[in-house]
PDB file of C-alpha atoms in Angstrom:
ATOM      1  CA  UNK G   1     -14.557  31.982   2.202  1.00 44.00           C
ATOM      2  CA  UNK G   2     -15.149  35.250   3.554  1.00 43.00           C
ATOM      3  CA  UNK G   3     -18.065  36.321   1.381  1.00 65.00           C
ATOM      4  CA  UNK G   4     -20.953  34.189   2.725  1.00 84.00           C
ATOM      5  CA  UNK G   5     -22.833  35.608   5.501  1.00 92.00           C
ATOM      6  CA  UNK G   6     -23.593  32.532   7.281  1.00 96.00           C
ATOM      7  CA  UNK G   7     -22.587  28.946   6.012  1.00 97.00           C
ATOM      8  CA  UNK G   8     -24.442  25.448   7.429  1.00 98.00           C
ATOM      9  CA  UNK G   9     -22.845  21.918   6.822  1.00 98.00           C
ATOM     10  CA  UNK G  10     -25.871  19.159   7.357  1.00 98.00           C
ATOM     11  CA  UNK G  11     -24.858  15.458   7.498  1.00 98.00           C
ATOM     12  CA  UNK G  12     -27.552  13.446   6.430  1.00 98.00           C
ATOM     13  CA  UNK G  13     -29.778  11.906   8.643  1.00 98.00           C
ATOM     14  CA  UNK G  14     -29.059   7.790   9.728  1.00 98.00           C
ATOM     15  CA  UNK G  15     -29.229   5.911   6.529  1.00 98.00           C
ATOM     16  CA  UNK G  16     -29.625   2.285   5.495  1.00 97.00           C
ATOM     17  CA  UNK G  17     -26.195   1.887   4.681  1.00 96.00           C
ATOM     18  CA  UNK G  18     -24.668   3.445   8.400  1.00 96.00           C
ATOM     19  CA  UNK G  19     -27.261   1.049  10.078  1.00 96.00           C
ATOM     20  CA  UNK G  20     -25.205  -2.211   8.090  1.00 96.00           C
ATOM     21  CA  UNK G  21     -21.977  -0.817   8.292  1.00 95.00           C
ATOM     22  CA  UNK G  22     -22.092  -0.332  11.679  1.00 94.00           C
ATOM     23  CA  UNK G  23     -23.380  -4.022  11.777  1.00 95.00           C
ATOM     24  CA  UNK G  24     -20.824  -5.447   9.878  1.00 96.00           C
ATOM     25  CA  UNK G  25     -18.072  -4.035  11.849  1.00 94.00           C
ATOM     26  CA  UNK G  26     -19.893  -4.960  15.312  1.00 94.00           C
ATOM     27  CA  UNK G  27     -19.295  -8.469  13.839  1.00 96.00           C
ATOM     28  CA  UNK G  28     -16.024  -8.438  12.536  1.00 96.00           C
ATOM     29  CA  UNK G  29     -17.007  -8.723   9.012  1.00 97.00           C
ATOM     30  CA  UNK G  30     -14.937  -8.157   6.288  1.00 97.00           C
ATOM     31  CA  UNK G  31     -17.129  -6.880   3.602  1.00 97.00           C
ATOM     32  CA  UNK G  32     -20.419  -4.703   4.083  1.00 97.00           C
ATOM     33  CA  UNK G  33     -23.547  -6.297   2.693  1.00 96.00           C
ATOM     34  CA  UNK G  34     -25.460  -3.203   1.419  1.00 96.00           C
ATOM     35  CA  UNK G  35     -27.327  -3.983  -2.015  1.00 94.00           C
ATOM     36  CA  UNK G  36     -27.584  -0.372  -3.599  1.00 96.00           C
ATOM     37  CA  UNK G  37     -24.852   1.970  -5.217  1.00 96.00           C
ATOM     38  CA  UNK G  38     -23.572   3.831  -2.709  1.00 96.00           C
ATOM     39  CA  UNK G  39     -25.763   6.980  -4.330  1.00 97.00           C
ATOM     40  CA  UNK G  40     -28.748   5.119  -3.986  1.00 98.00           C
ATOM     41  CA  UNK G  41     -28.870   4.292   0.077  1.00 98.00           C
ATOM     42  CA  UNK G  42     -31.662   5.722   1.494  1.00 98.00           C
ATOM     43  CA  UNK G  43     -32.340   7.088   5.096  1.00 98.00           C
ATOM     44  CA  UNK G  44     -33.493   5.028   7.732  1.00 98.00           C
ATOM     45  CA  UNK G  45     -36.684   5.750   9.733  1.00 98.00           C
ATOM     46  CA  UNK G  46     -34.617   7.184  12.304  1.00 98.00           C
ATOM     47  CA  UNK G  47     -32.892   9.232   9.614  1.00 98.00           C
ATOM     48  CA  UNK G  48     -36.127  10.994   8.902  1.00 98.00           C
ATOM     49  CA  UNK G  49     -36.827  11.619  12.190  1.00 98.00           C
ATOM     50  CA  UNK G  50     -33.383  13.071  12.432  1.00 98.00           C
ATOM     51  CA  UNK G  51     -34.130  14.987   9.407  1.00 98.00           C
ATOM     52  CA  UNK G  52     -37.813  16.079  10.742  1.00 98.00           C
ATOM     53  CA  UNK G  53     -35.735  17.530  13.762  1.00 98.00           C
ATOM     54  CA  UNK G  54     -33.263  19.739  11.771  1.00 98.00           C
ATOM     55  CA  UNK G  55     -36.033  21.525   9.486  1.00 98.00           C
ATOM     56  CA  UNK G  56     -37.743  23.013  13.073  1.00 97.00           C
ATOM     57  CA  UNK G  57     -34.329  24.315  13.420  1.00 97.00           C
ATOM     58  CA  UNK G  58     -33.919  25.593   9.894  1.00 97.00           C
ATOM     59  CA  UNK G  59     -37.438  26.876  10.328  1.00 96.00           C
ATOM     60  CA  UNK G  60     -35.689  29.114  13.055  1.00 95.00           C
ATOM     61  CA  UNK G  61     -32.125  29.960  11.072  1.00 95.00           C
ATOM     62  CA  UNK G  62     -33.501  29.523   7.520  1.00 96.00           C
ATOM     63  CA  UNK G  63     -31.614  29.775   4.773  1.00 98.00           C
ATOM     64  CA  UNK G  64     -31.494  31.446   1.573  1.00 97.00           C
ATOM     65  CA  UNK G  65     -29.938  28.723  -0.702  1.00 98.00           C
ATOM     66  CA  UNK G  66     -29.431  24.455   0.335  1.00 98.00           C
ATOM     67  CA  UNK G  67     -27.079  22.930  -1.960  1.00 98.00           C
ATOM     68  CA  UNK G  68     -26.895  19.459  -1.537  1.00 98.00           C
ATOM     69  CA  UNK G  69     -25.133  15.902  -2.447  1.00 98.00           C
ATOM     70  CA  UNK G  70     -27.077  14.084  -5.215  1.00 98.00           C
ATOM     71  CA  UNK G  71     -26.918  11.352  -2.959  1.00 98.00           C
ATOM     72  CA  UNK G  72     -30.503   9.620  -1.882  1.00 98.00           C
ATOM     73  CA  UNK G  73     -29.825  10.294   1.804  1.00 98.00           C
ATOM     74  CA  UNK G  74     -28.934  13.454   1.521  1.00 98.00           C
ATOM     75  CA  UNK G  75     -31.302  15.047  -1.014  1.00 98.00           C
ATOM     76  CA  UNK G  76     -34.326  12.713   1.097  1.00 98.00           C
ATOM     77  CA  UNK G  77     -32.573  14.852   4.385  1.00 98.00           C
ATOM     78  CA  UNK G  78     -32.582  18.193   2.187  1.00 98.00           C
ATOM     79  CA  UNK G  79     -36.099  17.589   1.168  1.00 98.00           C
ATOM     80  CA  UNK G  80     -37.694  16.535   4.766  1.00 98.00           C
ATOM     81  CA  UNK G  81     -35.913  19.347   6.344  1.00 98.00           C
ATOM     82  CA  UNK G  82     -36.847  22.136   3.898  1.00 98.00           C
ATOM     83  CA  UNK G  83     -40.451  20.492   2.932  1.00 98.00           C
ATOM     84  CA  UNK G  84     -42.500  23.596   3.199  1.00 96.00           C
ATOM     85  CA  UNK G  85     -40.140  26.623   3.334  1.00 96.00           C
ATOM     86  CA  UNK G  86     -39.851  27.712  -0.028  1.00 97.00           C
ATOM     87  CA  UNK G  87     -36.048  27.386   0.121  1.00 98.00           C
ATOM     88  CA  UNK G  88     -34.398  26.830  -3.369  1.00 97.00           C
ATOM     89  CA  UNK G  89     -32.056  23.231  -3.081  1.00 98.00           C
ATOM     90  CA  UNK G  90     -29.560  23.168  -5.967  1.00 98.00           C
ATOM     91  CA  UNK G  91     -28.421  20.022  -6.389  1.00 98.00           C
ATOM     92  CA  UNK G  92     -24.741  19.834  -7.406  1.00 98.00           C
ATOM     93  CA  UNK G  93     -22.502  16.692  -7.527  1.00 98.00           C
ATOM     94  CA  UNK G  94     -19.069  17.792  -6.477  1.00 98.00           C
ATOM     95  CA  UNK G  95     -21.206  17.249  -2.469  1.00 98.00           C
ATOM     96  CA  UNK G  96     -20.807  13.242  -2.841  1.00 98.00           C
ATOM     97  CA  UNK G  97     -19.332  11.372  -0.912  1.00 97.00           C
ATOM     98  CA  UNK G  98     -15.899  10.521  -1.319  1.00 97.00           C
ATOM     99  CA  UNK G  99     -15.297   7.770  -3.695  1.00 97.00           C
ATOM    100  CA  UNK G 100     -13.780   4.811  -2.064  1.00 97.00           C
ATOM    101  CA  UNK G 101     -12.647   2.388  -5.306  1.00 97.00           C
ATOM    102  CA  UNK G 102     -11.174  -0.757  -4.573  1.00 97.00           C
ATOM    103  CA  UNK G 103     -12.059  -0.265  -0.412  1.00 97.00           C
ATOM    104  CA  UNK G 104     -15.351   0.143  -1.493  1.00 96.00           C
ATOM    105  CA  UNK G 105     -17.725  -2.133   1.073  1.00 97.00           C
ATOM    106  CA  UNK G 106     -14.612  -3.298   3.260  1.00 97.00           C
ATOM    107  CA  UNK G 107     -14.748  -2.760   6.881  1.00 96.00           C
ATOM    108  CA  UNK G 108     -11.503  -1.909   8.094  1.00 93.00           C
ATOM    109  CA  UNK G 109     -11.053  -5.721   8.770  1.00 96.00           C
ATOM    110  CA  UNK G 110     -11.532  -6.757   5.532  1.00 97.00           C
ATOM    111  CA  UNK G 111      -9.029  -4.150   4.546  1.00 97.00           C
ATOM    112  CA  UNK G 112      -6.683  -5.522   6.398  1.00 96.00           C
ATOM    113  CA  UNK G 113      -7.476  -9.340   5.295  1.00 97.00           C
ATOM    114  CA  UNK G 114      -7.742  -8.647   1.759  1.00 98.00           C
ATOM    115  CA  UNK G 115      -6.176  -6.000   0.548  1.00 98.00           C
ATOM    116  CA  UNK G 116      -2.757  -5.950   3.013  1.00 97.00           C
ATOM    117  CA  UNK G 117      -0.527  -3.998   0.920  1.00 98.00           C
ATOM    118  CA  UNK G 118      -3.352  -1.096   0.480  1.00 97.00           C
ATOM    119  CA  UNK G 119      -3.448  -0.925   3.972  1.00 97.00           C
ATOM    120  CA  UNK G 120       0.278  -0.404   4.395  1.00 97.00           C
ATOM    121  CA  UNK G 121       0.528   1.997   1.965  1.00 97.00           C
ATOM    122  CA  UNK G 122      -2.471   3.752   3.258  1.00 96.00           C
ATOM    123  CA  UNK G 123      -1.240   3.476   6.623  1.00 95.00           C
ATOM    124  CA  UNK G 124       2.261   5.151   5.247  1.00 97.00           C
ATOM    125  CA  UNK G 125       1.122   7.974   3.371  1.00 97.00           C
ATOM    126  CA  UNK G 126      -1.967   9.407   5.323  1.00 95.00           C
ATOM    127  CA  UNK G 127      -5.776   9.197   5.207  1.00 93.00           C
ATOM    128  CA  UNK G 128      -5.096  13.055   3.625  1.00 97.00           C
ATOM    129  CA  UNK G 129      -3.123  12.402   0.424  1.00 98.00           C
ATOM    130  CA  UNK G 130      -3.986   8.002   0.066  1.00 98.00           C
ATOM    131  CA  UNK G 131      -6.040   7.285  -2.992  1.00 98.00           C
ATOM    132  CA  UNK G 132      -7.464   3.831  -3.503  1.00 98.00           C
ATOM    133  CA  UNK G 133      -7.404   2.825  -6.945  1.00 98.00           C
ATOM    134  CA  UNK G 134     -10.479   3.612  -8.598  1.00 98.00           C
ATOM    135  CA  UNK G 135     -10.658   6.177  -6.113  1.00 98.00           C
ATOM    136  CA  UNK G 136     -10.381   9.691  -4.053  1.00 98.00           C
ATOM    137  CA  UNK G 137      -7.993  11.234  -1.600  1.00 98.00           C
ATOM    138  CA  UNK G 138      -9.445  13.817   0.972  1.00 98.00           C
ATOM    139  CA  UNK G 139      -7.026  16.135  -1.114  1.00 98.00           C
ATOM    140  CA  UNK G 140      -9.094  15.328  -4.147  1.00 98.00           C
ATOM    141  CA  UNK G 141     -12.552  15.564  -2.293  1.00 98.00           C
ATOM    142  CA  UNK G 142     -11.060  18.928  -1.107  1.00 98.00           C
ATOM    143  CA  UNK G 143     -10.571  20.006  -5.160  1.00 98.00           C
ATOM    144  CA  UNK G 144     -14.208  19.762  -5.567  1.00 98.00           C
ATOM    145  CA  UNK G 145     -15.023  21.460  -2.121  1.00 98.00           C
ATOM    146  CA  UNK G 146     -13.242  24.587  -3.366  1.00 97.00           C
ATOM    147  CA  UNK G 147     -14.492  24.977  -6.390  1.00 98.00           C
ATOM    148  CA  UNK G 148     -18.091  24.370  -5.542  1.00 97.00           C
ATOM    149  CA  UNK G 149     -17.725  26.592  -2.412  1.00 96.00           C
ATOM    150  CA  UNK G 150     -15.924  29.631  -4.915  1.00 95.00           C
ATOM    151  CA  UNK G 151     -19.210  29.684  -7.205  1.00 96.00           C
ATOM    152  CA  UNK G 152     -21.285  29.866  -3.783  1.00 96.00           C
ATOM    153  CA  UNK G 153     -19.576  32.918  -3.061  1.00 93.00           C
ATOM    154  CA  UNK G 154     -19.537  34.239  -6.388  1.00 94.00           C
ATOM    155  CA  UNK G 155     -23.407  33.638  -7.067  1.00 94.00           C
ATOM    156  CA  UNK G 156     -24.593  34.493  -4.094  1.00 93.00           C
ATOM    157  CA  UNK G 157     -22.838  36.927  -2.086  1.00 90.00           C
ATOM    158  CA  UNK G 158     -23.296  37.642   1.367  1.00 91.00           C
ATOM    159  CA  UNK G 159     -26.083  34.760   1.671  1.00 95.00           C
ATOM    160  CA  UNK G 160     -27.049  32.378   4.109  1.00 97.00           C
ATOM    161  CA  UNK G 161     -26.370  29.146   2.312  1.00 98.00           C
ATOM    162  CA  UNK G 162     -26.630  25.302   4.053  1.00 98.00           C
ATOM    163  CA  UNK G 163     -25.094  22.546   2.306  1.00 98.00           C
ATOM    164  CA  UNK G 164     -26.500  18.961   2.996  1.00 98.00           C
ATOM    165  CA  UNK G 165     -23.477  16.351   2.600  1.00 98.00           C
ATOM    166  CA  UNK G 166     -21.461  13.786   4.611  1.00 98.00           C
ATOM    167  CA  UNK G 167     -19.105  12.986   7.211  1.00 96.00           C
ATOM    168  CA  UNK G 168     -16.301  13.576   5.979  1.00 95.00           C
ATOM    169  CA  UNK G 169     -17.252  16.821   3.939  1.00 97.00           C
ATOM    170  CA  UNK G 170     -17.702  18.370   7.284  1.00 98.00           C
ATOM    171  CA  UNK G 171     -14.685  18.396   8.394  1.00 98.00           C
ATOM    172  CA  UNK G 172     -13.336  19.201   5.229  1.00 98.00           C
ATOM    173  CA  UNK G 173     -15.496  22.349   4.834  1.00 97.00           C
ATOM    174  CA  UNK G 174     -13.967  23.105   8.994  1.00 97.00           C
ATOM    175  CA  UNK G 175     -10.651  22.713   7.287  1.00 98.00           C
ATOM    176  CA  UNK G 176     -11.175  25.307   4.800  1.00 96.00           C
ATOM    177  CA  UNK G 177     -13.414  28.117   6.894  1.00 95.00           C
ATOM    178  CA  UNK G 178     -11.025  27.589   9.242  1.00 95.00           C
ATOM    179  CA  UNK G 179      -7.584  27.370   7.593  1.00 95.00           C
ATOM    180  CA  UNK G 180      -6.186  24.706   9.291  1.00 97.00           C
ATOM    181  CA  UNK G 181      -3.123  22.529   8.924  1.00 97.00           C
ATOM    182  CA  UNK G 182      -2.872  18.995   7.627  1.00 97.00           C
ATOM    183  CA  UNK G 183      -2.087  17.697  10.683  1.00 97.00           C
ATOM    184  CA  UNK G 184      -4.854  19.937  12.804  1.00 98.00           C
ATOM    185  CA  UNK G 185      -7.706  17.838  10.607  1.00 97.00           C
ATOM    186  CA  UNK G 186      -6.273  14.659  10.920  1.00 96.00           C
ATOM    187  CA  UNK G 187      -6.416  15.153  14.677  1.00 97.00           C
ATOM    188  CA  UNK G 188     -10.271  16.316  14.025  1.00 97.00           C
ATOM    189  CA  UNK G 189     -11.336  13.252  11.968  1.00 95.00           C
ATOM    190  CA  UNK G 190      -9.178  11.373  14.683  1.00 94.00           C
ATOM    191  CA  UNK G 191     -10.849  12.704  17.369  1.00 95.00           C
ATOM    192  CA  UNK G 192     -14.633  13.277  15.776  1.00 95.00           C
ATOM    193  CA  UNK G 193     -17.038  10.947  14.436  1.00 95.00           C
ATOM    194  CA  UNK G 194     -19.691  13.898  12.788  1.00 97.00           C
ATOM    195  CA  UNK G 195     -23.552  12.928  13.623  1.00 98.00           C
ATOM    196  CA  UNK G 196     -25.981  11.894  11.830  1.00 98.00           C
ATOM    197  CA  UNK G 197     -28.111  15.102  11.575  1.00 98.00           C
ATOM    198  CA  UNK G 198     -25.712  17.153  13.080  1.00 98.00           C
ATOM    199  CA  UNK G 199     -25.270  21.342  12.370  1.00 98.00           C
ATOM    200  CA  UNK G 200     -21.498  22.883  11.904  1.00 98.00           C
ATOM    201  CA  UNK G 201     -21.826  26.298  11.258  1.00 98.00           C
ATOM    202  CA  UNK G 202     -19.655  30.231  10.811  1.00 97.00           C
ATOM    203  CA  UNK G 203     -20.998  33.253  10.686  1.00 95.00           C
ATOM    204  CA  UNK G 204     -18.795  36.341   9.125  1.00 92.00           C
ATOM    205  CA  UNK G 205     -18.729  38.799  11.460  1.00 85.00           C
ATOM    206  CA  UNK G 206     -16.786  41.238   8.880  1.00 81.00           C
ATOM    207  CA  UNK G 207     -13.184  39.500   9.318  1.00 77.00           C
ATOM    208  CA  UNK G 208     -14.213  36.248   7.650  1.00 81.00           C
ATOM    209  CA  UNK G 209     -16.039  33.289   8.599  1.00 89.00           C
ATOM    210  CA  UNK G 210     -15.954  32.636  12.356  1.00 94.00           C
ATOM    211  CA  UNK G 211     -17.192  29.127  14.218  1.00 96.00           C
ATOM    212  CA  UNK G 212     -20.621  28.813  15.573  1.00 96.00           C
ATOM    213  CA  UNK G 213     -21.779  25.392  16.088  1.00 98.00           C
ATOM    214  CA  UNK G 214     -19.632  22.169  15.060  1.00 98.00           C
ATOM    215  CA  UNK G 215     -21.171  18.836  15.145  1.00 98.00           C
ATOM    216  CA  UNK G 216     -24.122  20.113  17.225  1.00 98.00           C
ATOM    217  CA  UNK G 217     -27.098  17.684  18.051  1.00 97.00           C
ATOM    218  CA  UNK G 218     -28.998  20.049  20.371  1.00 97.00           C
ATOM    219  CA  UNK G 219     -31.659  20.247  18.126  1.00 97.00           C
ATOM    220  CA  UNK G 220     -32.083  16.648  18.114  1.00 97.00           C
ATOM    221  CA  UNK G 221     -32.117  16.422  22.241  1.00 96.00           C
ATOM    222  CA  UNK G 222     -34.604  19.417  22.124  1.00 95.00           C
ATOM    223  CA  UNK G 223     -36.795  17.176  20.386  1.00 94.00           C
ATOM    224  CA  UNK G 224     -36.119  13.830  21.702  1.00 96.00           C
ATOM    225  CA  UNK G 225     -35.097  12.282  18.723  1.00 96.00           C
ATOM    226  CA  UNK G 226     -32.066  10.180  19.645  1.00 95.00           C
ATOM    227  CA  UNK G 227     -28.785  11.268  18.159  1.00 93.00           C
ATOM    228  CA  UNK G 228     -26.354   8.670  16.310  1.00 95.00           C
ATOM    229  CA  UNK G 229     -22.603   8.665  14.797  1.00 86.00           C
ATOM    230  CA  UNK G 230     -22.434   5.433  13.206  1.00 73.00           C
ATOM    231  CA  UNK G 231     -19.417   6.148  10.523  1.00 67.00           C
ATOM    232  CA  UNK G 232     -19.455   6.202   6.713  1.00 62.00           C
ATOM    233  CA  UNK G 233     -18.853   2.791   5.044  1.00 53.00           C
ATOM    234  CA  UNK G 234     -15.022   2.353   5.109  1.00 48.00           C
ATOM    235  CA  UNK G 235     -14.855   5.462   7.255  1.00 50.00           C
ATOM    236  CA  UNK G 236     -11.193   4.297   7.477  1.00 53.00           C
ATOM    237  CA  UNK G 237      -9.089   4.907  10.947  1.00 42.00           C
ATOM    238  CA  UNK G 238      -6.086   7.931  10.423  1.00 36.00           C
TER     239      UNK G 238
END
């Protein structure tokens, strides 16, 4: 990943969906009652405030390229933030979210309660390599990551490219800029829940890609627009 010039990671503003999630857990629900497809949940009107926030910062570091989830929230935080600027957004798939299958609107209660011998076997192989039926390991998100991030490089060397996705793609992008172990992410996602809104960012400074920001909100204090971490639905614990 050492032929970008400057790479950006954008979680999408709040959204609908974080707002309920959040909720549900709060509660000590076992299911999450959010009435769209999971590509359909759109941001919250604190999520385009969020979103409002980020494009005076782009408007400062802009970009040459945005290539973003097809996801509502994050192609409504893409558009808000680059409304204005010119800046091509290439839409590409292999940015959603992970897919969660069978987990798909549990809270981590509900998990537990309803699906107990997922959670054990969750539990015994790792949030890295576990795939729920119907759906996606990180390893498997992490497939998708490469390949999208090798035609980056390959179409559009040495550019400044920001990539609007989620949570956990983040982290996953850290991983992979970074180099880092198995057992150095799990500690991050352990350790980090990623903002809403928030910038990660490397810079190649001719040795490869070198941190810059990770999981910044300063932009969203400069401009008084509060800052939130609610998790991903299902944003299962390691």
């Amino acid at each position: 990943m050492d032929e970008l010039h400057w790479l950006a990671v954008i979680r999408h503003g709040l959204s609908t969906g974080n707002v309920t999630a959040q909720n549900a857990e709060t509660a000590g629900a076992e299911s999450i009652d959010i009435p769209e497809r999971d590509a359909d949940v759109p941001l919250a009107p604190l999520g385009r405030e969020q979103a409002e926030a980020v494009g005076r910062w782009l408007r400062e570091n802009p970009p040459e390229l945005a290539v973003v989830s097809p996801y509502l929230r994050t192609r409504q935080t893409a558009e808000i933030a680059l409304a204005g600027t010119g800046v091509p957004i290439l839409v590409d798939e292999r940015l959603r979210d992970r897919e969660l299958g069978v987990l798909d609107l549990l809270t981590a209660r509900g998990v537990q309660a309803r699906l107990p011998d997922e959670a054990r076997r969750r539990a015994r192989l790792g949030k890295f390599y576990y795939r729920p039926p119907g759906g996606e390991s990180w390893a498997d998100v992490l497939l998708r990551l490469r390949a999208v991030l090798r035609e980056i490089r390959q179409d559009h060397p040495r550019a400044r490219v920001v990539l609007f996705a989620h949570e956990a793609t983040v982290l996953m992008v850290r991983y992979l800029a970074e180099g880092l172990s198995e057992a150095e992410l799990m500690e991050l996602a352990h350790r980090t829940t990623v903002a809403n809104c928030s910038i990660s960012s490397w810079r190649d400074t001719g040795g490869g890609l070198e941190p810059e920001l990770f999981n910044s909100v300063t932009h969203l204090k400069h401009e008084d627009v509060p800052h939130t971490r609610q998790e991903d639905v299902n944003a299962e614990p390691v």
